[in-house]
Short mmCIF file of C-alpha atoms in Angstrom, two decimals:
data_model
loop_
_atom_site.label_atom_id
_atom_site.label_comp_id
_atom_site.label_asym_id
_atom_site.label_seq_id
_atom_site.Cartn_x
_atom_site.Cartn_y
_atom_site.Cartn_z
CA UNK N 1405 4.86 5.53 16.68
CA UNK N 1406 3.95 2.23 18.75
CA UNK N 1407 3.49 -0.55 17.15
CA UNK N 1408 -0.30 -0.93 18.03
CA UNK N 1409 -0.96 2.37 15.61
CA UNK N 1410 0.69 0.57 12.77
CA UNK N 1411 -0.50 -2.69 13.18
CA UNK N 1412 -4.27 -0.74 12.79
CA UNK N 1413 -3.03 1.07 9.93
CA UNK N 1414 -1.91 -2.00 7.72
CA UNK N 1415 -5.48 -3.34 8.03
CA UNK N 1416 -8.02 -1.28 7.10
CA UNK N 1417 -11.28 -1.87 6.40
CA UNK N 1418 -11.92 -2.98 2.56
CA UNK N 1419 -14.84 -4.60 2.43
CA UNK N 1420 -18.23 -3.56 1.79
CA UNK N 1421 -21.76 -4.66 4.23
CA UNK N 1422 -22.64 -7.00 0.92
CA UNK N 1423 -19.08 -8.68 0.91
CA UNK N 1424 -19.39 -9.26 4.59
CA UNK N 1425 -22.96 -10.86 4.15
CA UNK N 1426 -22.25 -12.73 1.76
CA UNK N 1427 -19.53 -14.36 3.25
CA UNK N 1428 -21.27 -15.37 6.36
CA UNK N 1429 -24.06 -16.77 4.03
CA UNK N 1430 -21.48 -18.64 1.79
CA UNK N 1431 -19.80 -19.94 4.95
CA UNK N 1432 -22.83 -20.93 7.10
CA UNK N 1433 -24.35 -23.28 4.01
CA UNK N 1434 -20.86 -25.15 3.82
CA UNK N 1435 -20.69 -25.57 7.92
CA UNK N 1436 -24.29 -26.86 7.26
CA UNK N 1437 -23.60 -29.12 4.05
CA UNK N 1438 -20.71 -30.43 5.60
CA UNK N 1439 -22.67 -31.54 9.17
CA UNK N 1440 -25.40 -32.91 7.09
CA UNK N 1441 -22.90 -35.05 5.34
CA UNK N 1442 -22.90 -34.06 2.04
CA UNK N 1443 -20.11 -33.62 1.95
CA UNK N 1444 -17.44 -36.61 1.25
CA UNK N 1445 -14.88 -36.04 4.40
CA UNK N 1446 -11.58 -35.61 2.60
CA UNK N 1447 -13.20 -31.87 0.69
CA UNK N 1448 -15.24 -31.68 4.32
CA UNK N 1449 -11.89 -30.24 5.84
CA UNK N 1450 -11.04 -28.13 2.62
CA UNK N 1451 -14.46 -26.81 2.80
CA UNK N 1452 -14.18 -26.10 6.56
CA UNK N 1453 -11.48 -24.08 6.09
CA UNK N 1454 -12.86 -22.28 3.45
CA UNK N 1455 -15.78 -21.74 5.83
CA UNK N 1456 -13.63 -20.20 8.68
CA UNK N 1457 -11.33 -18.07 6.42
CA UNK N 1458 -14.73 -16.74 5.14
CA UNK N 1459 -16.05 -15.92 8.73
CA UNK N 1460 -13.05 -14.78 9.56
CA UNK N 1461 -12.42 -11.89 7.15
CA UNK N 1462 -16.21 -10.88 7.53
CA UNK N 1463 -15.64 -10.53 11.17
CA UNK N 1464 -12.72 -8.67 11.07
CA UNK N 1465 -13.77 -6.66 7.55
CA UNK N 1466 -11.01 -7.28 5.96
CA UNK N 1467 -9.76 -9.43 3.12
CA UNK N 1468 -5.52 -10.03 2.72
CA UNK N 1469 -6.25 -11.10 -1.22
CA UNK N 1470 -8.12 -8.05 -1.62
CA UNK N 1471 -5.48 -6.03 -0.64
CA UNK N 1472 -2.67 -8.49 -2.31
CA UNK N 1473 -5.31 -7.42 -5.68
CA UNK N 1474 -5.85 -4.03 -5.01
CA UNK N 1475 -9.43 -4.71 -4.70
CA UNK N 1476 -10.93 -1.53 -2.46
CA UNK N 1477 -14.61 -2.49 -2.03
CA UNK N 1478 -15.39 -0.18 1.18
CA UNK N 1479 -15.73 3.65 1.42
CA UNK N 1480 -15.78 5.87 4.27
CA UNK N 1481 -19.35 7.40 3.16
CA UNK N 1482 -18.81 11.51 3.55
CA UNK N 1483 -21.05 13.41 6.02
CA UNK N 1484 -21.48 16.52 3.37
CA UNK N 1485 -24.86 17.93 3.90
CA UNK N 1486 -26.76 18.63 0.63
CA UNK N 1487 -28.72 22.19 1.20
CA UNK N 1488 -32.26 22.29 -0.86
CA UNK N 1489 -32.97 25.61 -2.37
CA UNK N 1490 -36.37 26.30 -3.18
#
């Protein structure tokens, strides 16, 4: 096994559409409170990063501290068809 095929099998996806929305909400208000100066500079940076770890684990769909919890918030949705019987 290369190391490419293992590399994509330590980070699979667990995190759900919501969780990914959410997080690009969450981070585009700080981006946007901290341009607008409301925020004082020192928690500016903190919040920035907070802002890009947040964009960053929606783009990618996948959260480290989920996985560090055990937290599992995506499923592979199953492509069983239901028959109707009349």
């Amino acid at each position: 096994m290369n190391s490419t095929n293992s590399n994509k099998n330590n980070m699979k996806n667990n995190m759900s559409k919501a969780d990914r929305i959410i997080r690009v909400i969450i981070a585009v208000v700080l981006a946007a409170m901290y341009f607008s100066n409301l925020i004082a500079e020192g928690w500016g940076i903190l919040v920035m990063a907070v802002s890009t770890v947040l964009l960053l684990t929606a783009f990618i769909n996948f959260c480290p501290l989920y996985t560090l919890l055990g937290i599992k918030r995506w499923e592979k949705k199953s492509q069983t068809k239901i028959s109707s019987s009349h």
